[in-house]
Short mmCIF file of C-alpha atoms in Angstrom, two decimals:
data_model
loop_
_atom_site.label_atom_id
_atom_site.label_comp_id
_atom_site.label_asym_id
_atom_site.label_seq_id
_atom_site.Cartn_x
_atom_site.Cartn_y
_atom_site.Cartn_z
CA ASP A 15 -71.33 122.65 -45.22
CA GLY A 16 -68.57 121.67 -46.54
CA VAL A 17 -65.95 121.83 -43.68
CA ALA A 18 -65.55 117.98 -42.34
CA TRP A 19 -63.29 118.97 -39.61
CA HIS A 20 -63.03 121.72 -36.65
CA LEU A 21 -59.38 122.34 -35.78
CA LEU A 22 -58.74 120.30 -32.62
CA ALA A 23 -56.83 123.67 -31.04
CA TYR A 24 -59.76 125.83 -31.78
CA HIS A 25 -62.61 123.83 -30.49
CA SER A 26 -60.90 123.45 -27.24
CA LEU A 27 -60.52 127.56 -26.64
CA ASP A 28 -64.25 127.20 -27.86
CA VAL A 29 -65.05 125.43 -25.05
CA ALA A 30 -62.68 127.59 -22.87
CA ALA A 31 -63.96 130.89 -23.89
CA VAL A 32 -67.67 129.19 -22.58
CA GLY A 33 -66.88 129.10 -19.35
CA TRP A 34 -65.20 132.23 -19.79
CA ARG A 35 -68.09 134.20 -20.51
CA TRP A 36 -70.75 132.18 -19.00
CA PHE A 37 -67.91 133.49 -15.94
CA GLU A 38 -68.46 136.48 -16.76
CA ALA A 39 -71.45 136.79 -17.76
CA ASP A 40 -73.32 135.50 -14.55
CA PRO A 41 -72.37 136.88 -11.32
CA ALA A 42 -74.61 134.07 -9.09
CA LEU A 43 -72.33 131.35 -10.83
CA ARG A 44 -69.02 133.94 -10.31
CA GLN A 45 -69.60 133.83 -6.50
CA ARG A 46 -70.93 130.42 -6.37
CA LEU A 47 -67.75 128.80 -8.18
CA CYS A 48 -65.86 131.10 -5.95
CA ARG A 49 -67.47 129.92 -2.75
CA LEU A 50 -66.99 126.55 -3.71
CA LEU A 51 -63.51 126.52 -4.64
CA GLY A 52 -62.79 128.42 -1.54
CA PHE A 53 -61.79 131.64 -3.46
CA ALA A 54 -62.30 135.23 -1.97
CA ARG A 55 -63.91 137.98 -4.27
CA CYS A 56 -60.71 139.42 -5.00
CA GLU A 57 -59.30 135.91 -6.48
CA GLN A 58 -62.58 135.86 -9.21
CA LYS A 59 -60.05 136.34 -11.84
CA THR A 60 -57.63 134.10 -10.13
CA ALA A 61 -61.10 131.91 -10.76
CA LYS A 62 -61.69 132.43 -14.02
CA ASN A 63 -58.63 132.08 -15.28
CA LEU A 64 -57.91 128.69 -14.05
CA ILE A 65 -61.09 127.13 -14.80
CA ALA A 66 -60.65 128.50 -18.71
CA PHE A 67 -57.19 126.56 -18.54
CA LEU A 68 -58.80 123.17 -17.21
CA LEU A 69 -62.13 123.43 -20.23
CA ALA A 70 -59.33 124.05 -22.74
CA MET A 71 -57.35 120.59 -21.84
CA HIS A 72 -60.67 119.10 -21.39
CA ASP A 73 -60.10 117.20 -24.98
CA LEU A 74 -56.19 116.26 -24.21
CA GLY A 75 -56.84 112.85 -25.02
CA LYS A 76 -57.23 113.81 -28.95
CA PHE A 77 -53.62 114.30 -30.09
CA ALA A 78 -53.66 110.73 -30.11
CA ASP A 79 -53.30 109.01 -33.39
CA ALA A 80 -55.15 106.45 -32.44
CA PHE A 81 -58.60 108.77 -32.10
CA GLN A 82 -57.64 110.83 -35.39
CA GLY A 83 -57.90 107.42 -36.99
CA LEU A 84 -60.80 107.81 -36.31
CA GLN A 85 -62.15 109.73 -39.69
CA ASN A 86 -59.99 107.55 -41.75
CA GLY A 87 -60.32 109.77 -44.96
CA ILE A 88 -59.23 113.48 -43.01
CA ARG A 89 -56.32 111.62 -41.18
CA GLN A 90 -55.06 110.78 -45.05
CA THR A 91 -56.33 114.31 -46.33
CA LEU A 92 -53.91 115.73 -43.21
CA GLY A 93 -50.50 113.81 -44.26
CA LYS A 94 -50.63 110.79 -42.18
CA THR A 95 -49.61 108.28 -43.32
CA GLY A 96 -49.80 103.98 -43.16
CA ASN A 97 -52.22 102.90 -40.09
CA PRO A 98 -52.97 104.33 -36.99
CA PRO A 99 -53.01 102.53 -33.53
CA GLN A 100 -55.85 100.83 -32.61
CA TYR A 101 -58.03 102.98 -30.75
CA GLN A 102 -59.11 101.26 -26.96
CA THR A 103 -58.86 104.14 -24.87
CA ARG A 104 -61.38 106.70 -24.95
CA HIS A 105 -60.45 109.65 -25.75
CA ASP A 106 -61.20 111.91 -21.46
CA SER A 107 -59.03 108.54 -20.77
CA LEU A 108 -56.49 109.33 -22.14
CA GLY A 109 -55.78 113.13 -21.76
CA TYR A 110 -55.90 112.00 -18.33
CA GLU A 111 -53.47 109.42 -18.79
CA LEU A 112 -51.22 111.42 -20.68
CA TRP A 113 -51.04 114.32 -18.30
CA ARG A 114 -50.27 112.04 -15.47
CA HIS A 115 -47.33 109.91 -17.37
CA LYS A 116 -45.76 112.80 -19.78
CA PHE A 117 -46.46 115.68 -18.27
CA VAL A 118 -46.26 115.17 -14.10
CA ARG A 119 -42.80 114.99 -13.45
CA GLN A 120 -42.82 117.98 -15.65
CA ILE A 121 -45.17 120.89 -14.68
CA ASN A 122 -45.68 122.49 -11.25
CA PHE A 123 -49.07 124.96 -10.16
CA GLY A 124 -47.97 126.92 -7.34
CA LYS A 125 -49.42 129.80 -5.25
CA TRP A 126 -48.99 132.55 -7.77
CA GLY A 127 -47.77 131.58 -10.65
CA GLY A 128 -45.03 132.41 -13.25
CA LEU A 129 -43.57 130.84 -16.45
CA ALA A 130 -39.78 128.94 -16.55
CA TYR A 131 -39.30 126.75 -19.25
CA ASP A 132 -37.10 123.88 -19.16
CA GLU A 133 -35.05 121.66 -21.63
CA ASP A 134 -38.22 118.95 -21.19
CA TRP A 135 -40.89 121.46 -21.84
CA PHE A 136 -41.89 123.65 -18.83
CA GLN A 137 -42.25 123.77 -15.23
CA LEU A 138 -44.59 126.25 -13.35
CA LYS A 139 -43.37 128.08 -9.95
CA THR A 140 -43.50 127.91 -7.65
CA ARG A 141 -44.75 125.33 -5.16
CA ASP A 142 -46.56 123.82 -2.99
CA ILE A 143 -50.00 122.46 -4.59
CA PRO A 144 -49.91 119.04 -4.22
CA GLN A 145 -49.24 117.30 -7.61
CA GLU A 146 -52.56 115.15 -6.50
CA LEU A 147 -54.78 117.97 -6.20
CA ILE A 148 -54.06 118.91 -10.05
CA GLU A 149 -54.58 115.88 -11.20
CA LEU A 150 -58.09 116.22 -9.18
CA LEU A 151 -59.49 119.57 -10.79
CA LEU A 152 -58.21 118.05 -14.51
CA ALA A 153 -59.64 114.35 -13.60
CA SER A 154 -62.77 117.44 -13.69
CA ALA A 155 -62.13 118.61 -16.82
CA PHE A 156 -61.66 115.25 -18.74
CA GLY A 157 -64.59 113.36 -16.83
CA HIS A 158 -67.03 115.25 -19.68
CA HIS A 159 -68.77 112.53 -20.77
CA GLY A 160 -70.52 111.72 -17.46
CA PHE A 161 -68.13 109.90 -15.48
CA PRO A 162 -64.98 110.20 -14.45
CA PRO A 163 -61.71 109.23 -16.53
CA LYS A 164 -60.18 105.74 -15.93
CA ILE A 165 -56.24 104.63 -15.79
CA GLU A 166 -56.15 102.22 -18.29
CA ASN A 167 -52.31 102.53 -19.13
CA THR A 168 -52.41 102.74 -22.58
CA CYS A 169 -51.39 105.87 -23.27
CA ARG A 170 -48.29 104.87 -24.82
CA ASN A 171 -50.20 102.52 -27.07
CA HIS A 172 -52.00 105.46 -28.15
CA PHE A 173 -49.84 108.74 -28.75
CA THR A 174 -47.16 108.92 -31.42
CA GLN A 175 -44.12 111.11 -29.94
CA SER A 176 -45.04 113.90 -32.57
CA ASP A 177 -48.59 113.37 -31.14
CA ILE A 178 -47.49 114.34 -27.31
CA GLU A 179 -45.40 117.08 -29.00
CA ALA A 180 -48.35 118.64 -30.38
CA ALA A 181 -50.10 118.36 -26.46
CA GLN A 182 -47.37 119.91 -24.94
CA GLU A 183 -47.17 122.56 -26.92
CA PHE A 184 -50.61 123.23 -26.58
CA CYS A 185 -50.60 123.34 -23.55
CA ARG A 186 -47.33 125.78 -23.22
CA GLU A 187 -49.43 127.83 -25.80
CA VAL A 188 -52.99 127.78 -23.67
CA TYR A 189 -51.03 128.21 -20.52
CA GLY A 190 -49.11 131.60 -22.08
CA LEU A 191 -52.74 132.32 -22.15
CA PHE A 192 -54.38 132.29 -19.40
CA ASN A 193 -51.64 132.13 -16.97
CA PRO A 194 -53.85 129.99 -14.50
CA HIS A 195 -52.26 130.19 -10.41
CA PHE A 196 -53.94 129.58 -7.09
CA PRO A 197 -54.62 132.58 -4.66
CA GLU A 198 -52.02 132.69 -2.32
CA ALA A 199 -53.72 131.41 0.85
CA PHE A 200 -56.26 128.26 -0.53
CA ASP A 201 -58.76 125.69 1.45
CA GLU A 202 -57.21 122.08 0.29
CA SER A 203 -60.64 120.56 1.34
CA LYS A 204 -62.41 122.99 -0.35
CA ILE A 205 -61.35 121.96 -3.59
CA HIS A 206 -61.49 118.69 -2.93
CA VAL A 207 -65.39 119.76 -2.90
CA ALA A 208 -65.83 121.93 -5.28
CA THR A 209 -64.48 119.79 -7.79
CA ILE A 210 -68.20 117.39 -8.47
CA TRP A 211 -69.78 121.08 -8.97
CA LEU A 212 -67.14 121.54 -11.48
CA ALA A 213 -67.19 118.35 -13.68
CA GLY A 214 -71.21 119.36 -14.49
CA PHE A 215 -70.29 123.02 -15.21
CA PHE A 216 -67.68 121.60 -17.41
CA THR A 217 -69.46 119.14 -19.16
CA ILE A 218 -72.31 121.79 -19.79
CA CYS A 219 -70.09 124.04 -21.19
CA ASP A 220 -68.91 121.34 -23.66
CA TRP A 221 -72.39 120.90 -24.69
CA ILE A 222 -72.46 124.53 -25.75
CA GLY A 223 -69.13 125.19 -27.37
CA SER A 224 -69.99 122.10 -29.92
CA ASN A 225 -72.69 123.70 -30.76
CA SER A 226 -71.41 123.97 -35.11
CA ALA A 227 -74.24 126.30 -35.87
CA ILE A 228 -72.38 128.78 -33.61
CA PHE A 229 -68.97 127.77 -33.33
CA ILE A 230 -68.38 127.30 -37.36
CA TYR A 231 -66.17 124.12 -38.19
CA GLN A 232 -62.11 125.67 -39.09
CA ASN A 233 -60.43 123.49 -40.74
CA LYS A 234 -57.51 125.71 -41.20
CA ALA A 235 -55.26 127.92 -38.84
CA GLN A 236 -56.18 130.95 -39.99
CA TYR A 237 -55.73 132.55 -36.90
CA ASP A 238 -52.85 132.27 -33.89
CA LEU A 239 -55.04 130.53 -30.18
CA LYS A 240 -54.55 134.42 -29.32
CA ASP A 241 -56.23 135.86 -31.93
CA TYR A 242 -58.88 132.74 -32.32
CA PHE A 243 -59.70 132.90 -28.71
CA GLU A 244 -60.50 137.07 -28.16
CA LYS A 245 -61.60 137.58 -31.71
CA ILE A 246 -63.58 134.49 -33.01
CA ALA A 247 -64.26 132.15 -30.06
CA LEU A 248 -65.53 135.15 -27.20
CA GLU A 249 -68.16 136.06 -29.72
CA ARG A 250 -69.62 132.83 -30.28
CA ALA A 251 -69.33 131.66 -27.11
CA GLU A 252 -71.84 134.84 -25.76
CA GLN A 253 -74.13 134.27 -28.96
CA ALA A 254 -74.35 130.67 -27.72
CA LEU A 255 -75.35 131.50 -23.61
CA LYS A 256 -77.47 133.97 -24.54
CA GLU A 257 -79.31 131.53 -27.06
CA SER A 258 -78.51 128.73 -24.11
CA GLY A 259 -81.25 129.89 -21.81
CA LEU A 260 -78.98 128.85 -18.83
CA LEU A 261 -78.24 132.77 -17.87
CA TYR A 262 -79.82 134.21 -14.64
CA ALA A 263 -82.38 135.50 -14.03
CA THR A 264 -82.93 138.24 -12.07
CA PRO A 265 -85.67 137.26 -8.98
CA LYS A 266 -87.55 140.21 -7.54
CA ALA A 267 -87.23 142.03 -4.72
CA PHE A 268 -90.57 139.96 -2.50
CA SER A 269 -92.67 142.40 -1.43
CA THR A 270 -95.83 140.49 -0.03
CA ALA A 271 -97.28 137.63 -0.55
CA LYS A 272 -100.47 138.87 -2.18
CA GLU A 273 -98.39 140.24 -4.95
CA LEU A 274 -97.22 136.54 -5.90
CA PHE A 275 -100.69 135.35 -4.94
CA SER A 276 -103.19 137.45 -5.05
CA TYR A 277 -106.17 135.26 -4.73
CA LEU A 278 -104.50 135.28 -0.65
CA LYS A 279 -106.84 136.96 1.68
CA ASP A 280 -105.80 136.68 5.24
CA LEU A 281 -102.45 134.45 5.49
CA THR A 282 -102.09 131.85 7.27
CA PRO A 283 -99.99 131.30 10.30
CA LEU A 284 -97.14 129.49 8.45
CA GLN A 285 -97.57 131.97 5.85
CA LYS A 286 -97.22 134.66 7.63
CA ILE A 287 -93.79 133.18 9.13
CA CYS A 288 -92.78 132.53 6.11
CA ALA A 289 -92.98 136.07 4.71
CA GLU A 290 -91.81 137.69 7.74
CA ILE A 291 -88.70 135.55 9.23
CA GLY A 292 -85.28 136.19 9.17
CA ILE A 293 -82.70 134.84 6.66
CA GLN A 294 -79.45 134.40 7.03
CA ASN A 295 -77.92 134.64 3.45
CA GLN A 296 -73.80 132.87 4.14
CA GLU A 297 -75.39 129.69 5.32
CA PRO A 298 -76.88 127.19 4.61
CA ALA A 299 -79.96 126.63 6.10
CA LEU A 300 -82.87 123.66 6.44
CA TYR A 301 -86.90 125.31 6.14
CA ILE A 302 -89.26 122.50 7.50
CA LEU A 303 -92.85 123.46 6.81
CA GLU A 304 -96.01 121.30 8.47
CA ASP A 305 -99.06 122.36 8.36
CA VAL A 306 -102.83 120.59 8.07
CA THR A 307 -103.38 119.07 4.34
CA GLY A 308 -105.11 122.11 2.28
CA SER A 309 -104.00 124.74 4.62
CA GLY A 310 -101.81 126.77 1.74
CA LYS A 311 -97.95 124.53 2.23
CA THR A 312 -97.02 125.39 -1.34
CA GLU A 313 -98.07 129.37 -1.30
CA ALA A 314 -96.20 129.12 1.95
CA ALA A 315 -93.47 127.25 0.64
CA MET A 316 -93.27 129.81 -2.55
CA ILE A 317 -93.06 132.70 -0.61
CA LEU A 318 -90.16 131.37 1.08
CA VAL A 319 -88.61 130.35 -2.24
CA GLN A 320 -88.72 134.12 -3.44
CA ARG A 321 -87.21 135.79 -0.17
CA LEU A 322 -84.50 133.00 -0.09
CA MET A 323 -83.79 133.43 -4.34
CA GLU A 324 -83.17 137.38 -3.00
CA ALA A 325 -81.13 136.64 -0.12
CA HIS A 326 -79.12 133.68 -1.73
CA GLY A 327 -78.74 135.18 -5.10
CA LEU A 328 -80.46 132.51 -6.77
CA ALA A 329 -81.52 132.09 -9.76
CA GLY A 330 -84.70 129.58 -9.31
CA PHE A 331 -86.29 126.55 -7.45
CA TYR A 332 -86.87 122.91 -8.06
CA LEU A 333 -89.99 121.39 -6.20
CA GLY A 334 -89.87 117.86 -6.38
CA LEU A 335 -92.95 116.07 -5.52
CA PRO A 336 -93.65 112.23 -4.16
CA THR A 337 -95.49 111.20 -8.63
CA MET A 338 -95.80 112.19 -11.64
CA ALA A 339 -99.41 112.75 -11.31
CA THR A 340 -98.50 115.30 -8.31
CA ALA A 341 -95.94 117.29 -10.72
CA ASN A 342 -97.91 117.83 -13.83
CA GLY A 343 -100.94 119.11 -10.71
CA MET A 344 -98.18 121.80 -9.44
CA TYR A 345 -96.79 122.58 -12.72
CA GLN A 346 -100.23 123.92 -14.03
CA ARG A 347 -100.17 126.13 -11.06
CA MET A 348 -96.93 127.19 -11.48
CA SER A 349 -97.20 127.99 -14.98
CA CYS A 350 -99.24 131.27 -13.66
CA TYR A 351 -97.29 132.92 -11.43
CA TYR A 352 -93.69 131.91 -11.70
CA ARG A 353 -92.78 134.35 -13.57
CA LYS A 354 -94.20 136.88 -10.99
CA MET A 355 -91.15 135.83 -8.63
CA TYR A 356 -88.33 137.53 -11.39
CA GLU A 357 -88.19 140.84 -12.11
CA GLU A 358 -90.25 142.23 -16.12
CA ASN A 359 -86.74 142.11 -18.14
CA SER A 360 -85.64 138.06 -17.24
CA HIS A 361 -86.61 135.41 -19.41
CA PRO A 362 -87.14 132.33 -16.50
CA SER A 363 -87.78 129.12 -17.73
CA LEU A 364 -90.01 126.68 -16.54
CA VAL A 365 -89.21 123.25 -16.52
CA LEU A 366 -91.65 119.87 -16.10
CA ALA A 367 -89.33 117.06 -14.94
CA HIS A 368 -90.24 113.79 -14.94
CA GLY A 369 -90.09 110.08 -17.66
CA GLN A 370 -93.71 111.04 -18.81
CA ARG A 371 -93.39 114.55 -19.85
CA GLN A 372 -93.79 114.56 -23.39
CA LEU A 373 -97.40 113.46 -22.42
CA ASN A 374 -98.28 116.67 -21.15
CA ASP A 375 -100.07 119.24 -23.78
CA GLY A 376 -98.67 122.54 -21.24
CA PHE A 377 -94.84 121.28 -21.75
CA HIS A 378 -93.30 123.79 -24.53
CA GLU A 379 -89.97 124.58 -22.45
CA SER A 380 -86.32 124.12 -24.95
CA ILE A 381 -83.77 125.41 -23.02
CA LEU A 382 -81.18 124.45 -25.39
CA ALA A 383 -82.45 125.31 -29.20
CA PHE A 384 -79.28 123.51 -30.36
CA SER A 385 -78.60 122.03 -34.49
CA ALA A 386 -76.38 119.30 -33.26
CA ARG A 387 -75.52 117.31 -37.00
CA ASP A 388 -72.66 116.20 -36.18
CA ARG A 389 -72.72 112.00 -36.54
CA SER A 390 -70.83 110.62 -33.74
CA TYR A 391 -66.85 109.20 -33.66
CA ALA A 392 -67.67 105.82 -33.82
CA ALA A 393 -69.35 102.84 -31.65
CA GLY A 394 -68.90 103.95 -27.98
CA GLU A 395 -67.26 107.53 -28.99
CA GLU A 396 -69.97 110.40 -30.03
CA THR A 397 -69.11 113.91 -30.39
CA ALA A 398 -70.15 116.79 -27.87
CA SER A 399 -72.79 117.89 -30.12
CA ALA A 400 -74.18 114.13 -30.70
CA LEU A 401 -74.33 113.96 -27.43
CA CYS A 402 -75.95 117.12 -26.49
CA ALA A 403 -78.68 116.39 -29.44
CA SER A 404 -79.55 112.95 -27.27
CA TRP A 405 -79.44 114.62 -24.66
CA LEU A 406 -82.02 117.79 -25.74
CA SER A 407 -84.42 114.86 -25.99
CA ASP A 408 -83.70 112.86 -22.69
CA ASP A 409 -85.28 114.23 -19.95
CA ALA A 410 -83.92 113.38 -16.56
CA ARG A 411 -80.61 115.22 -18.35
CA LYS A 412 -81.96 118.42 -18.97
CA SER A 413 -84.58 118.36 -16.14
CA LEU A 414 -82.60 120.37 -13.72
CA LEU A 415 -81.23 123.19 -16.04
CA GLY A 416 -83.77 125.36 -16.13
CA HIS A 417 -84.12 127.99 -14.13
CA CYS A 418 -87.86 126.62 -12.21
CA GLY A 419 -88.29 122.93 -11.70
CA ILE A 420 -91.39 121.30 -10.99
CA GLY A 421 -91.36 117.36 -10.86
CA THR A 422 -90.17 114.27 -8.96
CA VAL A 423 -88.11 113.54 -6.36
CA ASP A 424 -86.27 111.34 -7.94
CA GLN A 425 -84.68 113.64 -10.50
CA SER A 426 -83.19 115.19 -7.76
CA LEU A 427 -81.54 112.27 -6.12
CA LEU A 428 -80.02 111.42 -9.12
CA ALA A 429 -77.89 113.57 -8.72
CA ILE A 430 -76.15 112.43 -6.00
CA LEU A 431 -76.46 108.61 -7.40
CA THR A 432 -73.20 107.83 -9.20
CA SER A 433 -75.62 107.81 -12.47
CA ARG A 434 -73.96 108.70 -16.07
CA PHE A 435 -73.86 113.24 -15.87
CA HIS A 436 -75.23 113.14 -12.44
CA THR A 437 -72.84 115.87 -12.18
CA VAL A 438 -74.77 117.76 -14.63
CA ARG A 439 -77.86 117.30 -12.35
CA LEU A 440 -76.06 118.41 -9.36
CA PHE A 441 -74.68 121.90 -10.86
CA GLY A 442 -78.14 121.80 -11.96
CA LEU A 443 -79.30 122.87 -8.42
CA LEU A 444 -75.94 124.83 -7.54
CA GLN A 445 -78.79 128.58 -8.23
CA LYS A 446 -81.74 126.75 -6.94
CA VAL A 447 -83.41 126.48 -3.49
CA LEU A 448 -84.37 122.85 -3.65
CA VAL A 449 -88.43 122.26 -2.74
CA LEU A 450 -89.63 118.39 -1.68
CA ASP A 451 -93.01 118.21 -0.62
CA GLU A 452 -94.55 115.07 1.28
CA VAL A 453 -91.39 114.27 2.65
CA HIS A 454 -93.21 111.49 5.03
CA ALA A 455 -94.36 109.49 2.48
CA TYR A 456 -91.03 107.94 1.31
CA ASP A 457 -89.28 104.55 2.68
CA ALA A 458 -85.74 103.78 4.35
CA TYR A 459 -83.81 103.55 1.22
CA THR A 460 -85.48 107.44 -0.37
CA ASN A 461 -85.28 108.83 3.08
CA GLN A 462 -81.50 108.06 3.40
CA LEU A 463 -81.04 109.53 0.13
CA ILE A 464 -82.66 112.51 0.84
CA CYS A 465 -80.25 112.72 3.80
CA ASN A 466 -77.23 112.52 1.06
CA LEU A 467 -78.89 115.36 -1.12
CA LEU A 468 -79.19 117.49 1.82
CA GLU A 469 -75.82 117.17 2.85
CA ALA A 470 -74.71 117.77 -1.24
CA GLN A 471 -76.68 121.23 -0.86
CA ALA A 472 -75.67 121.72 2.58
CA ARG A 473 -71.91 121.55 1.49
CA ALA A 474 -72.68 124.15 -1.35
CA GLY A 475 -74.33 126.59 0.89
CA LEU A 476 -77.12 126.03 -0.36
CA PRO A 477 -81.13 126.11 1.73
CA VAL A 478 -83.36 123.71 1.52
CA VAL A 479 -87.24 123.89 2.19
CA LEU A 480 -89.11 120.05 2.92
CA LEU A 481 -93.24 120.37 3.20
CA SER A 482 -95.46 117.25 5.43
CA ALA A 483 -98.67 117.36 6.71
CA THR A 484 -97.13 115.22 9.68
CA LEU A 485 -93.65 114.39 9.97
CA PRO A 486 -92.36 112.10 12.73
CA GLN A 487 -90.01 113.65 15.19
CA LYS A 488 -87.61 110.81 14.35
CA LEU A 489 -87.35 111.87 10.99
CA ARG A 490 -87.33 114.78 11.47
CA LYS A 491 -84.29 114.86 13.67
CA GLN A 492 -82.72 112.55 10.32
CA PHE A 493 -83.35 115.12 7.80
CA ALA A 494 -81.60 117.73 10.01
#
């Protein structure tokens, strides 16, 4: 629309605003992230400020003249002369390198925060926060293009001194805006674990914050950073989140099994147990449902799932099946019932998740209605909105973000394999009950992957339901 670029400082705050508003608007997500970080309920504001600061840092590598030189016409318009340095390291890794090489000796997160300037830059006081922990948190933000940032020691070849000074000035202002700090007491081991889910959260925030139809390009510094964040970015972030379809959908309180499945007359023993069993809402739990074929295990599982969603404050479920054919059949069945699990004013989505879902005539859901018009910066260097456009057409990366997912088991297993954007899939499972059907049907290799996925869900404090007609005792013990 005649505006060729968006100011980097503004884009960084757009993404931070998405995380800020999402954290505020979704109480279940807020509690889950705080639990992962080991922050108490009274420390939720601390967590929000820290997350917003990390999000604002995600594109620090774009301060490099080498990156800006990818669009030479814009570079000349901005008054740059001469040839830019050769761009050899991606901007996500450049941001991580810049922090490690130029900022690491000049910054120190403290338990209570506090800002003091020194002659070089600034220093955050007090002490007792390991620098490695700060770098790990930042790495989860810098790794927003689907894999962790690399250390290639090419920082000095990409940044000019004025680039570094600009990045430092930006960090100083953003720190003053968010005042990031840690609570007085924190569990370092929990934060180490939390970073993998945070990486998925940060990636999705970047995708949403790169929707140029909502976050309209501004190529002039009309606002200082505080005014832009509070008056422009937060309002746009609220709109983008509403349109994304990712906000929390409220589960309905469980009443009776017949309210969910009206055709049930007399409950089977398994269905009755699932409707009555006591549920602990503070600990991860594994439920193994075993009964003969055709005995109504699916109905029993969904009765239990609705109760688990209510007890754990979860937004939905993912049901993984062995084949695409069984997933298609289950999708058709659940499309008639899943809305009964939610309050009437909620808008839950149902997603079919497998590699051939485009052949299923019943599947027409769209989670993120982005109009991504940006082209990539260069070969191998996509814009976030270009990434989002490819993501929307890629079943796998989108499949676990809907409230209710029906698909093949491999879509959930990709969350714990080192595939690109696996953290997005893992984050997609963060607010769900994971249900795996026919768990006796897999080979030893897949069973081990299932065990790894169970461990990840347990670390996040989430419940899992496994279904089988006949589960060997050895496999039952392995899963437990």
